[in-house]
Short mmCIF file of C-alpha atoms in Angstrom, two decimals:
data_model
loop_
_atom_site.label_atom_id
_atom_site.label_comp_id
_atom_site.label_asym_id
_atom_site.label_seq_id
_atom_site.Cartn_x
_atom_site.Cartn_y
_atom_site.Cartn_z
CA MET A 209 229.15 -62.34 -281.11
CA MET A 210 226.49 -60.48 -279.15
CA ASN A 211 227.19 -62.60 -276.08
CA TYR A 212 230.89 -61.75 -276.34
CA ILE A 213 230.14 -58.00 -276.50
CA LYS A 214 227.84 -58.29 -273.49
CA GLN A 215 230.51 -60.17 -271.58
CA ARG A 216 233.21 -57.60 -272.39
CA LEU A 217 230.92 -54.74 -271.42
CA SER A 218 230.15 -56.30 -268.06
CA LEU A 219 231.10 -54.39 -264.94
CA GLY A 220 233.82 -56.70 -263.66
CA ASP A 221 235.93 -56.82 -266.85
CA LEU A 222 235.85 -53.10 -267.52
CA SER A 223 236.60 -52.16 -263.94
CA ASP A 224 239.53 -54.61 -263.83
CA ASP A 225 240.97 -53.25 -267.09
CA CYS A 226 240.65 -49.66 -265.90
CA ASN A 227 242.24 -50.44 -262.55
CA SER A 228 245.13 -52.32 -264.19
CA GLN A 229 245.86 -49.42 -266.55
CA ILE A 230 245.78 -46.93 -263.71
CA ASN A 231 248.03 -49.03 -261.50
CA ASN A 232 250.54 -49.63 -264.32
CA THR A 233 250.88 -45.93 -265.16
CA PRO A 234 254.44 -44.67 -264.44
CA LYS A 235 254.42 -42.65 -261.22
CA THR A 236 256.21 -39.51 -262.36
CA SER A 237 255.18 -36.09 -261.18
CA VAL A 238 256.39 -32.52 -261.06
CA LEU A 239 257.29 -33.03 -257.39
CA SER A 240 259.50 -36.05 -258.10
CA ILE A 241 261.23 -34.26 -260.99
CA SER A 242 261.86 -31.16 -258.89
CA GLU A 243 263.22 -33.29 -256.05
CA SER A 244 265.69 -34.96 -258.39
CA LYS A 245 266.96 -31.67 -259.81
CA PHE A 246 267.19 -29.63 -256.63
CA PRO A 247 268.64 -30.87 -253.32
CA SER A 248 266.33 -30.58 -250.32
CA ALA A 249 266.91 -27.65 -247.95
CA LYS A 250 268.11 -28.25 -244.41
CA LYS A 251 265.09 -28.98 -242.25
CA SER A 252 264.69 -27.20 -238.92
CA LYS A 253 262.19 -25.93 -236.37
CA ILE A 254 262.47 -22.56 -234.62
CA LEU A 255 262.39 -22.51 -230.83
CA PHE A 256 261.92 -19.01 -229.42
CA ILE A 257 263.11 -18.59 -225.82
CA ILE A 258 262.20 -15.49 -223.83
CA ASP A 259 264.84 -15.19 -221.13
CA GLU A 260 267.68 -13.02 -219.87
CA PRO A 261 270.89 -13.20 -221.92
CA TYR A 262 273.03 -14.59 -219.08
CA VAL A 263 271.47 -18.03 -219.72
CA ASP A 264 272.85 -19.49 -222.94
CA TRP A 265 270.12 -21.87 -224.04
CA LYS A 266 271.86 -22.85 -227.28
CA LYS A 267 274.29 -25.15 -225.49
CA TYR A 268 271.43 -27.24 -224.07
CA PHE A 269 270.06 -27.91 -227.57
CA LYS A 270 273.37 -28.28 -229.39
CA GLY A 271 273.30 -31.29 -231.69
CA ARG A 272 269.74 -32.21 -230.68
CA LYS A 273 267.17 -33.17 -233.32
CA ILE A 274 263.48 -33.94 -233.51
CA PHE A 275 261.71 -36.21 -236.00
CA ALA A 276 265.14 -37.82 -236.62
CA ASP A 277 266.43 -35.14 -239.03
CA TYR A 278 265.01 -31.75 -237.94
CA ASP A 279 267.49 -29.36 -236.33
CA ILE A 280 266.51 -26.96 -233.55
CA ARG A 281 267.18 -23.32 -234.37
CA ILE A 282 267.32 -21.23 -231.18
CA GLU A 283 266.16 -17.61 -231.08
CA GLN A 284 266.54 -15.92 -227.69
CA ALA A 285 265.48 -12.45 -226.55
CA THR A 286 263.94 -10.53 -223.67
CA PHE A 287 260.45 -9.06 -223.66
CA LYS A 288 261.69 -5.50 -224.18
CA GLU A 289 263.35 -6.55 -227.46
CA ILE A 290 260.22 -8.18 -228.89
CA ASN A 291 257.56 -6.89 -231.20
CA LEU A 292 255.13 -9.01 -233.16
CA SER A 293 252.18 -9.18 -235.49
CA ALA A 294 249.62 -11.98 -235.46
CA TYR A 295 247.02 -12.91 -238.06
CA SER A 296 243.96 -15.10 -237.87
CA ASN A 297 245.03 -17.12 -240.91
CA GLY A 298 248.76 -16.51 -241.08
CA GLY A 299 250.25 -17.32 -237.70
CA ILE A 300 252.65 -14.94 -236.03
CA LEU A 301 255.71 -12.92 -237.06
CA ILE A 302 258.26 -12.06 -234.36
CA ASN A 303 260.56 -9.05 -234.70
CA VAL A 304 263.53 -8.87 -232.34
CA THR A 305 265.51 -5.63 -232.16
CA ALA A 306 269.07 -5.92 -230.86
CA TYR A 307 271.76 -3.23 -230.74
CA ARG A 308 275.32 -3.82 -231.90
CA LYS A 309 277.68 -0.89 -231.42
CA GLY A 310 274.65 1.38 -231.15
CA ILE A 311 273.15 0.23 -234.45
CA PRO A 312 269.70 -1.43 -234.26
CA ILE A 313 269.51 -4.79 -236.00
CA VAL A 314 266.10 -6.39 -236.53
CA ARG A 315 265.65 -10.08 -237.19
CA SER A 316 262.27 -11.58 -238.07
CA PHE A 317 261.05 -15.17 -237.91
CA HIS A 318 258.00 -17.40 -237.45
CA PRO A 319 258.44 -19.40 -234.22
CA ASP A 320 257.31 -23.02 -234.07
CA PHE A 321 257.47 -23.20 -230.27
CA VAL A 322 258.01 -20.76 -227.39
CA LEU A 323 259.58 -21.14 -223.95
CA VAL A 324 258.90 -18.26 -221.53
CA ARG A 325 261.37 -17.91 -218.65
CA GLN A 326 261.03 -14.17 -218.00
CA TYR A 327 258.39 -12.59 -215.77
CA VAL A 328 255.39 -11.43 -217.80
CA LYS A 329 254.38 -8.87 -215.18
CA ASP A 330 256.76 -7.25 -212.71
CA VAL A 331 257.49 -3.89 -211.11
CA ASN A 332 256.53 -1.14 -213.60
CA VAL A 333 256.46 -3.57 -216.55
CA ASN A 334 253.67 -5.59 -218.09
CA TRP A 335 254.26 -7.67 -221.20
CA ILE A 336 250.83 -9.27 -221.35
CA SER A 337 250.28 -7.74 -224.82
CA ILE A 338 253.03 -10.02 -226.15
CA ILE A 339 251.34 -13.04 -224.55
CA LEU A 340 248.03 -12.01 -226.12
CA GLY A 341 249.68 -11.84 -229.54
CA MET A 342 251.18 -15.30 -229.19
CA GLN A 343 247.87 -16.73 -228.06
CA TYR A 344 246.23 -14.99 -231.03
CA GLY A 345 248.77 -16.62 -233.35
CA ALA A 346 248.18 -20.06 -231.75
CA VAL A 347 251.85 -20.62 -230.92
CA PRO A 348 252.43 -23.69 -228.69
CA SER A 349 254.49 -22.93 -225.61
CA VAL A 350 255.69 -23.91 -222.13
CA ASN A 351 253.81 -23.11 -220.10
CA SER A 352 250.69 -22.55 -222.21
CA MET A 353 249.74 -18.96 -223.02
CA LYS A 354 246.51 -19.52 -221.11
CA ALA A 355 248.48 -20.42 -217.99
CA LEU A 356 250.83 -17.45 -218.42
CA TYR A 357 247.86 -15.11 -218.75
CA ASN A 358 246.31 -16.47 -215.55
CA PHE A 359 249.59 -16.07 -213.64
CA GLN A 360 249.55 -12.29 -214.05
CA ASP A 361 248.43 -11.55 -210.50
CA LYS A 362 249.13 -13.49 -207.31
CA PRO A 363 245.67 -12.93 -205.75
CA TRP A 364 244.18 -14.71 -208.78
CA ILE A 365 246.53 -17.65 -208.20
CA TYR A 366 245.77 -17.66 -204.48
CA ALA A 367 242.06 -17.99 -205.26
CA GLU A 368 242.81 -21.16 -207.24
CA LEU A 369 244.93 -22.51 -204.39
CA ARG A 370 241.98 -21.96 -202.05
CA GLN A 371 239.93 -24.25 -204.27
CA ILE A 372 242.54 -26.98 -203.77
CA GLN A 373 242.51 -26.39 -200.02
CA ARG A 374 238.71 -26.67 -199.85
CA ARG A 375 238.92 -30.01 -201.64
CA LEU A 376 241.84 -31.53 -199.71
CA GLY A 377 241.39 -29.82 -196.35
CA GLU A 378 243.56 -27.39 -194.41
CA GLU A 379 245.77 -30.12 -192.93
CA GLN A 380 246.49 -31.75 -196.29
CA PHE A 381 247.06 -28.42 -198.06
CA PRO A 382 248.26 -25.83 -195.47
CA LEU A 383 247.84 -22.61 -197.42
CA ILE A 384 248.73 -19.50 -195.43
CA ASN A 385 245.85 -17.23 -194.38
CA GLN A 386 245.57 -14.01 -196.32
CA ALA A 387 243.43 -10.88 -196.72
CA TYR A 388 243.00 -8.96 -199.99
CA TYR A 389 242.30 -5.23 -200.46
CA PRO A 390 241.73 -3.64 -203.89
CA ASN A 391 242.80 -0.24 -202.50
CA TYR A 392 243.76 1.49 -199.25
CA ARG A 393 240.21 2.62 -198.37
CA LYS A 394 239.25 -0.71 -196.79
CA MET A 395 242.45 -1.07 -194.80
CA PHE A 396 241.27 0.82 -191.74
CA ILE A 397 241.34 -2.28 -189.49
CA SER A 398 244.85 -3.08 -188.34
CA PRO A 399 245.74 -6.80 -188.67
CA PRO A 400 247.46 -8.84 -185.93
CA HIS A 401 251.17 -8.12 -185.74
CA PRO A 402 253.69 -8.96 -186.97
CA SER A 403 252.35 -9.30 -190.51
CA VAL A 404 253.58 -9.06 -194.08
CA ILE A 405 252.05 -6.67 -196.62
CA LYS A 406 252.55 -7.40 -200.31
CA ILE A 407 251.84 -4.50 -202.67
CA GLY A 408 250.92 -5.19 -206.29
CA GLN A 409 252.54 -7.81 -208.48
CA ALA A 410 256.28 -8.21 -207.89
CA HIS A 411 258.85 -10.96 -207.59
CA GLN A 412 262.01 -11.88 -205.68
CA GLY A 413 260.95 -10.15 -202.49
CA LEU A 414 260.07 -6.77 -204.02
CA GLY A 415 256.95 -5.01 -202.74
CA LYS A 416 256.96 -6.95 -199.44
CA ILE A 417 257.06 -5.10 -196.12
CA LEU A 418 257.21 -6.46 -192.59
CA VAL A 419 254.80 -4.58 -190.28
CA LYS A 420 255.59 -4.92 -186.56
CA ASN A 421 253.02 -2.56 -185.00
CA THR A 422 249.99 -0.37 -185.70
CA ALA A 423 252.08 2.76 -186.29
CA ASP A 424 254.02 1.04 -189.06
CA TYR A 425 250.77 -0.21 -190.55
CA HIS A 426 249.31 3.29 -190.93
CA LYS A 427 252.53 4.53 -192.50
CA ILE A 428 252.36 1.77 -195.08
CA MET A 429 248.77 2.73 -195.92
CA SER A 430 249.97 6.09 -197.27
CA ILE A 431 252.43 4.30 -199.56
CA ILE A 432 249.68 2.01 -200.85
CA GLU A 433 247.53 5.08 -201.51
CA MET A 434 250.28 6.55 -203.67
CA SER A 435 250.94 3.29 -205.51
CA GLN A 436 247.28 2.79 -206.51
CA CYS A 437 247.78 -0.98 -206.36
CA TYR A 438 245.96 -3.79 -204.66
CA SER A 439 247.59 -5.36 -201.61
CA THR A 440 247.44 -8.52 -199.52
CA ILE A 441 248.18 -9.07 -195.84
CA GLU A 442 249.27 -12.33 -194.25
CA PRO A 443 250.74 -13.27 -190.86
CA TYR A 444 254.52 -13.23 -190.52
CA ILE A 445 255.88 -16.67 -189.69
CA SER A 446 259.25 -16.82 -188.02
CA GLY A 447 260.58 -20.01 -189.51
CA ARG A 448 263.50 -22.35 -189.43
CA CYS A 449 263.91 -22.38 -193.19
CA ASP A 450 262.26 -22.05 -196.58
CA ILE A 451 261.44 -25.09 -198.71
CA LEU A 452 261.22 -24.93 -202.49
CA LEU A 453 259.39 -27.68 -204.39
CA GLN A 454 259.77 -27.78 -208.15
CA LYS A 455 258.39 -29.89 -210.97
CA ILE A 456 259.96 -30.03 -214.44
CA GLY A 457 257.89 -32.33 -216.60
CA GLN A 458 257.92 -35.58 -214.63
CA HIS A 459 260.97 -34.66 -212.51
CA TYR A 460 260.33 -33.63 -208.90
CA LYS A 461 262.75 -31.95 -206.50
CA ALA A 462 262.69 -30.52 -202.96
CA LEU A 463 265.24 -27.96 -201.70
CA ARG A 464 265.79 -26.44 -198.27
CA ARG A 465 267.13 -22.89 -197.88
CA ARG A 466 268.55 -21.69 -194.55
CA SER A 467 269.38 -18.01 -194.21
CA LEU A 468 272.71 -17.00 -192.65
CA SER A 469 271.78 -13.32 -192.34
CA ASN A 470 269.46 -11.56 -189.95
CA ASN A 471 267.14 -10.39 -192.73
CA TRP A 472 263.56 -11.63 -192.46
CA LYS A 473 263.61 -12.34 -196.21
CA ALA A 474 265.38 -15.63 -196.75
CA ASN A 475 266.37 -14.74 -200.33
CA ILE A 476 268.49 -11.77 -199.21
CA GLY A 477 272.02 -12.30 -197.97
CA SER A 478 273.97 -15.52 -197.61
CA CYS A 479 272.16 -18.82 -197.31
CA ILE A 480 272.69 -22.57 -197.41
CA ILE A 481 270.77 -24.56 -200.03
CA GLU A 482 270.54 -28.33 -199.88
CA GLU A 483 268.39 -30.97 -201.55
CA ILE A 484 266.08 -32.93 -199.25
CA PRO A 485 264.00 -36.09 -199.79
CA LEU A 486 260.74 -35.61 -201.66
CA THR A 487 257.90 -36.84 -199.46
CA GLU A 488 254.54 -38.08 -200.73
CA ARG A 489 253.00 -34.97 -199.19
CA TYR A 490 255.24 -32.73 -201.31
CA ARG A 491 254.51 -34.79 -204.42
CA LEU A 492 250.76 -34.42 -203.83
CA TRP A 493 251.06 -30.65 -203.62
CA LEU A 494 253.06 -30.44 -206.84
CA ASP A 495 250.62 -32.72 -208.66
CA GLU A 496 247.67 -30.59 -207.55
CA VAL A 497 249.33 -27.30 -208.50
CA SER A 498 250.50 -28.64 -211.87
CA GLN A 499 246.85 -29.07 -212.91
CA LEU A 500 246.02 -25.36 -212.57
CA PHE A 501 244.84 -23.43 -215.64
CA GLY A 502 244.80 -26.42 -217.98
CA GLY A 503 248.14 -27.85 -216.85
CA LEU A 504 251.59 -26.54 -215.88
CA ASP A 505 254.61 -28.35 -217.29
CA LEU A 506 256.89 -26.19 -215.12
CA CYS A 507 255.86 -25.10 -211.63
CA ALA A 508 257.24 -24.50 -208.14
CA ILE A 509 255.86 -24.11 -204.62
CA GLU A 510 257.43 -22.01 -201.86
CA LEU A 511 256.93 -23.07 -198.23
CA VAL A 512 257.89 -21.70 -194.84
CA GLN A 513 258.67 -24.14 -192.06
CA ALA A 514 257.81 -22.57 -188.71
CA ASN A 515 259.77 -23.08 -185.50
CA ASP A 516 257.20 -25.62 -184.33
CA GLY A 517 257.77 -27.71 -187.49
CA ARG A 518 254.51 -26.80 -189.24
CA GLU A 519 254.69 -25.90 -192.93
CA TYR A 520 252.79 -23.16 -194.76
CA ILE A 521 252.40 -22.73 -198.51
CA ILE A 522 253.05 -19.07 -199.25
CA GLN A 523 253.50 -18.88 -203.03
CA VAL A 524 253.30 -20.76 -206.34
CA ASN A 525 255.39 -19.98 -209.43
CA ASP A 526 255.04 -21.06 -213.04
CA CYS A 527 257.59 -21.55 -215.85
CA THR A 528 259.35 -18.33 -214.75
CA MET A 529 260.43 -19.98 -211.50
CA GLN A 530 263.99 -19.47 -210.30
CA LEU A 531 266.38 -22.39 -210.50
CA ILE A 532 268.56 -22.57 -207.39
CA GLY A 533 271.04 -24.99 -205.92
CA GLU A 534 274.05 -26.80 -207.35
CA ASP A 535 272.13 -28.74 -210.01
CA GLN A 536 271.00 -25.79 -212.12
CA GLU A 537 272.71 -27.27 -215.19
CA THR A 538 270.71 -30.47 -214.72
CA ASP A 539 267.50 -28.46 -214.35
CA HIS A 540 268.21 -26.54 -217.56
CA GLN A 541 268.88 -29.81 -219.37
CA ARG A 542 265.63 -31.28 -218.08
CA ILE A 543 263.76 -28.24 -219.37
CA ALA A 544 265.44 -28.73 -222.75
CA ASP A 545 264.39 -32.40 -222.80
CA LEU A 546 260.83 -31.38 -221.96
CA ILE A 547 260.78 -28.82 -224.77
CA LEU A 548 262.02 -31.36 -227.32
CA HIS A 549 259.32 -33.79 -226.22
CA LYS A 550 256.63 -31.12 -226.54
CA MET A 551 257.90 -29.99 -229.94
CA GLU A 552 257.62 -33.53 -231.29
CA ILE A 553 253.95 -33.40 -230.29
CA PHE A 554 253.05 -29.88 -231.41
CA CYS A 555 255.44 -29.20 -234.32
CA ARG A 556 254.82 -32.08 -236.69
CA PRO A 557 256.47 -31.69 -240.13
CA ASN A 558 253.19 -31.97 -242.05
CA GLU A 559 251.81 -29.12 -239.90
CA GLN A 560 248.55 -31.01 -239.46
CA MET A 561 246.64 -30.75 -236.20
CA THR A 562 246.50 -34.18 -234.57
CA LEU A 563 244.93 -35.65 -231.49
CA LEU A 564 247.97 -34.81 -229.35
CA THR A 565 248.06 -31.13 -230.33
CA ARG A 566 244.58 -30.60 -228.92
CA ALA A 567 245.73 -31.40 -225.38
CA PRO A 568 246.83 -28.18 -223.59
CA SER A 569 249.24 -30.18 -221.45
CA LEU A 570 250.66 -33.68 -221.21
CA ILE A 571 248.68 -34.07 -217.98
CA GLN A 572 245.37 -34.01 -219.87
CA LEU A 573 246.55 -36.33 -222.65
CA PRO A 574 245.00 -39.54 -221.15
CA ILE A 575 241.56 -37.84 -221.14
CA PHE A 576 241.87 -37.02 -224.84
CA LEU A 577 243.03 -40.55 -225.62
CA SER A 578 240.05 -42.15 -223.86
CA ASP A 579 237.63 -39.91 -225.76
CA TYR A 580 239.46 -40.62 -229.01
CA GLU A 581 239.01 -44.40 -228.75
CA GLN A 582 235.23 -44.00 -228.79
CA LYS A 583 235.05 -41.23 -231.40
CA HIS A 584 237.57 -42.93 -233.70
CA PHE A 585 235.43 -46.08 -234.01
CA SER A 586 232.27 -44.13 -234.78
CA ASN A 587 234.06 -41.87 -237.28
CA GLU A 588 235.60 -44.85 -239.08
CA HIS A 589 232.14 -46.45 -239.31
CA VAL A 590 230.69 -43.26 -240.81
CA ARG A 591 233.56 -42.98 -243.31
CA TRP A 592 233.15 -46.66 -244.32
CA ARG A 593 229.42 -46.20 -244.92
CA SER A 594 230.02 -43.01 -246.89
CA HIS A 595 232.72 -44.62 -249.04
CA ARG A 596 230.53 -47.70 -249.68
CA LYS A 597 227.56 -45.55 -250.67
CA HIS A 598 229.74 -43.45 -252.99
CA LYS A 599 231.15 -46.61 -254.61
CA ILE A 600 227.65 -48.03 -255.20
CA ASN A 601 226.56 -44.76 -256.84
CA ARG A 602 229.56 -44.87 -259.20
CA LEU A 603 228.85 -48.48 -260.18
CA SER A 604 225.19 -47.69 -260.82
CA SER A 605 226.11 -44.77 -263.07
CA PHE A 606 228.64 -46.93 -264.91
CA ARG A 607 226.05 -49.67 -265.56
CA GLN A 608 223.59 -47.09 -266.88
CA ALA A 609 226.20 -45.65 -269.27
CA VAL A 610 227.10 -49.12 -270.57
CA SER A 611 223.42 -49.96 -271.06
CA ASN A 612 222.83 -46.77 -273.06
CA LEU A 613 225.89 -47.51 -275.22
CA PHE A 614 224.71 -51.07 -275.89
CA ASN A 615 221.23 -49.85 -276.87
CA GLN A 616 222.77 -47.41 -279.35
CA ILE A 617 224.85 -50.20 -280.93
CA MET A 618 221.83 -52.46 -281.28
CA THR A 619 219.75 -49.77 -282.92
#
């Protein structure tokens, strides 16, 4: 009899009985009951697009889904319609104010992803406070909020382009020469003429003046004094055409723009735009630029081709780049495809941060994967040792409890 009691109180029998009872327990829970009584709500993710209203982004996402059954809900507005509040532990709340028949209507939502297609900083406007709020609320976006913040001022971008030129060489990366002045006081030396003066941060040809002689240069100095802005000066290049290189995700394109007017700005007046072959030289430039500020999923490079055939890089744009040419619909669709791909990485249904969400851009993903292969093995080894040690401690405690119980029975 005593041998039978000892055998039944052994570790293996008791543990097997306990495990069998646990495994055979009916798996009913409050969650399963609630799911049977109430139908599940329609699942969706909110994509917030900051762009002008003349681009209807809803048609590019119509009928599209992520994670097989998640719809894409589009919210679109301009910067001037946006207000927000961000919290360290609660994400971000967007408020968009729109007017219908003179009556303000406010809609509020928590965005899951953001696409920025409007200039953050332009003539007399600066929406960097909105970008700061979205970065504070850790909202994933294209391009990243870090990249958008660093694209505030063109001299800052030019300094990064100079780093690329120092690494590749002037022949491999022909960046145009430029001089920077924080104010008018240092502009007492007249540059070689003709030259182009760019005042402050502006886009689409605004704030650019062609200076043909010294007299014009001194007149412009008085305007810069009144503007209280920084300025840059670069040589004027009389060119055959402009060349625009653009990169949307992994899609590359090269366009040539020939002006039909006598204006020195190629974007003013009539012009002819045609797609040209993408050379390996162009691809190299786009790949280098797309690595700026942690990675740019959308970027563009503007070139001037001089009369002697030489090319000069004059400007780089980010996700706010203009889409030109006859294939604008295709470009918009490619941007939509890129956004869906990014949302499947950053907007997982369980809302858990994963390996992929730590990569600021798809460009840096291979680096994170290589680090993960080493860390994952070591972490699994640590977890296995911890689980084994915890299991041994439980078995030891169980044996001690059984021994105490047996001693009480015997006494």
